[in-house]
Short mmCIF file of C-alpha atoms in Angstrom, two decimals:
data_model
loop_
_atom_site.label_atom_id
_atom_site.label_comp_id
_atom_site.label_asym_id
_atom_site.label_seq_id
_atom_site.Cartn_x
_atom_site.Cartn_y
_atom_site.Cartn_z
CA MET A 197 53.55 51.74 83.53
CA ASN A 198 53.19 52.00 79.80
CA PRO A 199 52.63 55.72 79.03
CA ALA A 200 50.61 54.95 75.93
CA GLY A 201 48.81 51.87 77.12
CA PRO A 202 45.38 50.64 76.06
CA THR A 203 42.51 53.12 76.34
CA SER A 204 38.73 52.94 76.08
CA ASP A 205 38.86 53.66 72.35
CA THR A 206 41.20 50.70 71.90
CA ALA A 207 38.76 48.54 73.90
CA ALA A 208 35.92 49.69 71.64
CA LEU A 209 37.98 48.80 68.58
CA ALA A 210 38.61 45.30 69.95
CA GLU A 211 35.06 44.58 71.10
CA GLY A 212 33.66 41.42 69.53
CA LEU A 213 36.70 40.92 67.30
CA ARG A 214 37.01 37.45 65.80
CA VAL A 215 39.75 36.04 63.59
CA ARG A 216 39.23 32.94 61.44
CA ASP A 217 41.17 29.81 62.37
CA GLY A 218 44.75 30.18 61.18
CA GLY A 219 44.22 33.82 60.27
CA LEU A 220 46.54 36.71 61.05
CA ALA A 221 45.39 39.91 62.76
CA ALA A 222 47.38 43.10 62.15
CA ASP A 223 47.18 46.15 64.41
CA LEU A 224 48.39 49.43 62.91
CA GLY A 225 49.79 51.79 65.52
CA ALA A 226 49.80 48.92 68.03
CA GLY A 227 52.09 50.49 70.61
CA SER A 228 52.86 47.94 73.31
CA GLY A 229 50.00 45.61 72.47
CA GLY A 230 46.99 47.72 71.60
CA VAL A 231 43.96 45.75 70.52
CA ALA A 232 45.56 42.36 71.22
CA ARG A 233 45.66 43.10 74.94
CA PHE A 234 41.86 43.19 74.98
CA VAL A 235 41.27 39.95 73.07
CA ALA A 236 40.98 36.81 75.17
CA ASP A 237 41.61 34.33 72.33
CA GLY A 238 45.25 33.37 72.79
CA SER A 239 45.31 31.40 69.52
CA VAL A 240 45.18 34.56 67.37
CA ARG A 241 48.43 35.37 65.54
CA TRP A 242 49.28 39.07 65.74
CA LEU A 243 51.34 41.46 63.65
CA MET A 244 52.10 44.64 65.60
CA LEU A 245 53.13 47.66 63.56
CA ASP A 246 54.23 50.89 65.22
CA VAL A 247 56.69 53.70 64.57
CA ASN A 248 57.86 53.71 68.21
CA PRO A 249 60.46 50.98 68.92
CA GLU A 250 60.34 51.59 72.67
CA LEU A 251 56.64 50.79 72.82
CA LEU A 252 57.02 47.72 70.62
CA ALA A 253 59.73 46.46 72.96
CA LEU A 254 57.14 46.47 75.76
CA CYS A 255 54.77 44.20 73.83
CA GLU A 256 54.05 41.05 75.84
CA ILE A 257 51.68 39.35 73.39
CA PRO A 258 52.99 35.76 72.97
CA GLY A 259 54.29 35.06 69.48
CA ALA A 260 53.47 38.52 68.13
CA MET A 261 55.51 39.70 65.15
CA ARG A 262 56.69 43.26 65.79
CA VAL A 263 57.33 45.58 62.85
CA CYS A 264 58.81 49.01 63.53
CA CYS A 265 57.97 51.34 60.66
CA ASP A 266 55.70 54.19 59.71
CA VAL A 267 52.34 53.20 58.21
CA ALA A 268 53.38 55.12 55.10
CA ARG A 269 55.99 52.42 54.45
CA ALA A 270 53.80 49.42 55.25
CA THR A 271 52.93 48.81 51.59
CA SER A 272 56.59 48.35 50.69
CA ALA A 273 57.76 46.74 53.95
CA LEU A 274 55.14 43.99 54.18
CA PRO A 275 53.56 41.53 51.71
CA ALA A 276 50.04 42.17 50.44
CA GLY A 277 47.03 40.11 51.50
CA ILE A 278 48.53 38.49 54.59
CA ALA A 279 45.91 39.45 57.19
CA SER A 280 42.33 38.34 57.69
CA VAL A 281 41.69 41.24 60.10
CA VAL A 282 43.33 44.67 60.35
CA THR A 283 42.61 47.14 63.14
CA ALA A 284 43.59 50.80 63.24
CA ASN A 285 43.09 53.65 65.69
CA PRO A 286 44.66 56.52 63.71
CA PRO A 287 45.56 59.83 65.38
CA TYR A 288 42.42 61.97 65.40
CA LEU A 289 43.46 65.37 66.81
CA ALA A 290 44.65 67.95 64.29
CA ALA A 291 47.96 69.60 65.17
CA GLY A 292 47.28 72.82 67.06
CA SER A 293 43.60 72.01 67.65
CA ALA A 294 43.98 70.91 71.26
CA ARG A 295 46.34 70.84 74.22
CA ARG A 296 49.33 68.67 73.38
CA PRO A 297 49.63 65.47 75.42
CA VAL A 298 52.41 65.59 78.01
CA CYS A 299 53.66 62.13 77.01
CA ARG A 300 55.54 61.90 73.69
CA ALA A 301 54.15 58.42 72.99
CA ARG A 302 50.60 59.63 73.62
CA GLU A 303 51.22 62.61 71.33
CA GLN A 304 52.27 60.27 68.50
CA ALA A 305 49.10 58.26 69.04
CA ARG A 306 46.73 61.24 69.17
CA ILE A 307 48.10 64.13 67.05
CA ALA A 308 47.41 63.59 63.35
CA GLY A 309 49.31 64.76 60.31
CA PRO A 310 47.30 65.89 57.26
CA LEU A 311 47.41 62.45 55.61
CA ALA A 312 47.04 60.22 58.67
CA LEU A 313 43.72 58.67 57.69
CA PRO A 314 44.59 57.82 54.06
CA LEU A 315 47.97 56.38 55.08
CA PHE A 316 46.45 54.10 57.73
CA TYR A 317 43.63 52.99 55.44
CA ARG A 318 45.96 52.38 52.49
CA ALA A 319 48.15 50.19 54.71
CA ALA A 320 45.10 48.27 55.93
CA SER A 321 43.85 47.64 52.39
CA HIS A 322 47.31 46.43 51.35
CA LEU A 323 47.59 43.96 54.23
CA LEU A 324 44.06 42.54 54.03
CA GLU A 325 43.19 39.41 52.13
CA GLU A 326 40.14 39.58 49.85
CA GLY A 327 37.06 39.62 52.06
CA GLY A 328 39.14 40.41 55.15
CA GLU A 329 37.78 42.75 57.81
CA PHE A 330 39.01 46.25 58.57
CA ARG A 331 38.10 47.85 61.90
CA THR A 332 38.80 51.48 62.68
CA ILE A 333 37.59 54.06 65.17
CA GLY A 334 37.47 57.84 65.21
CA ARG A 335 35.54 60.97 66.12
CA PRO A 336 31.99 61.38 64.78
CA ARG A 337 33.00 64.58 62.99
CA SER A 338 35.32 62.44 60.83
CA LEU A 339 32.70 59.82 59.95
CA GLU A 340 32.16 60.97 56.37
CA GLU A 341 35.91 61.06 55.71
CA MET A 342 36.30 57.61 57.26
CA LEU A 343 33.58 56.12 55.04
CA VAL A 344 34.85 57.79 51.88
CA THR A 345 38.45 56.79 52.56
CA CYS A 346 37.47 53.17 53.20
CA SER A 347 35.73 53.04 49.83
CA ALA A 348 38.64 54.79 48.11
CA PHE A 349 40.91 51.92 49.17
CA ASP A 350 38.45 49.17 48.14
CA MET A 351 37.10 48.44 51.61
CA GLY A 352 33.30 48.44 51.74
CA PRO A 353 31.88 49.70 55.07
CA PHE A 354 29.03 47.55 56.38
CA GLU A 355 28.66 48.62 60.03
CA ILE A 356 28.81 51.82 62.08
CA GLN A 357 28.84 51.49 65.88
CA PRO A 358 28.50 54.76 67.83
CA PHE A 359 29.84 54.89 71.39
CA GLY A 360 28.85 57.34 74.10
CA PRO A 361 26.65 57.94 77.15
CA GLN A 362 22.95 57.26 76.76
CA GLY A 363 20.99 60.35 75.75
CA ARG A 364 24.08 62.26 74.64
CA PRO A 365 25.90 62.60 71.30
CA ALA A 366 28.38 59.86 70.45
CA SER A 367 32.00 60.52 71.36
CA LEU A 368 33.45 57.83 69.08
CA VAL A 369 32.34 55.77 66.09
CA ARG A 370 33.69 52.40 64.99
CA ILE A 371 33.52 51.32 61.37
CA ARG A 372 33.79 47.77 60.07
CA ALA A 373 34.51 47.21 56.38
CA LEU A 374 35.35 44.30 54.07
CA ARG A 375 38.19 44.26 51.57
CA GLY A 376 36.91 44.06 48.01
CA ALA A 377 33.25 43.79 49.01
CA ARG A 378 30.18 45.98 49.10
CA ALA A 379 27.24 45.50 51.45
CA ALA A 380 24.36 47.42 52.96
CA LEU A 381 25.58 49.83 55.64
CA GLU A 382 23.99 49.29 59.07
CA ILE A 383 24.04 51.88 61.86
CA LEU A 384 23.81 50.14 65.25
CA PRO A 385 22.25 51.63 68.39
CA GLN A 386 24.66 53.71 70.47
CA LYS A 387 26.31 51.94 73.40
CA PRO A 388 28.63 53.01 76.25
CA LEU A 389 32.36 52.72 75.77
CA PRO A 390 33.56 49.36 77.08
CA GLY A 391 35.61 49.22 80.26
CA SER A 392 39.33 48.78 80.39
CA GLY A 393 39.20 45.05 81.19
CA ARG A 394 39.98 42.21 78.79
CA ILE A 395 37.27 41.57 76.24
CA GLU A 396 35.98 38.03 76.17
CA ALA A 397 35.18 36.14 72.97
CA GLY A 398 31.56 37.24 73.15
CA GLY A 399 32.55 40.88 73.24
CA CYS A 400 31.94 41.65 76.94
CA ALA A 401 34.57 43.48 78.96
CA ARG A 402 35.76 41.87 82.17
CA VAL A 403 36.76 44.60 84.62
#
């Protein structure tokens, strides 16, 4: 079993994802497959970037290009403007703020350094073509930072999707933004986190 396999937040990040014909999708912090494991469209070309070579070795996405490096080096390791979609699920727990995950791979995915968000967003902006879509997910308490950081790296947020049980505060928020564009920001009605099944092209989880 993959110790840092796909989770409900990864499923939420992937929900409804579409890539233009011939486009490349890049997943930052992809682990062993990340977002791609939830997307049913087998024609999508994937670039998987992760700092953990052991997890990348477990990737079973056909034809995926695996890049083992820290997101801080992505701007020098990879060409600019190569992706039509970039997804990122940056670490969201501050060091010392919660019980450390038992699994080392899970710790890397969840425990954030002080510059985690800017480094992930800078890498996404570098990789995206003009007008390309950035998708990211995080805790509601970080929403303002997420929006500001998107704008700081020339990615205009246009959609906020809260996730959580009905009648309770959201546990996660997903942001969609466009590289080099500005649009009205829409806040969608809260919905439950998707299941752990594969997400079909229409955005519904099959469990």
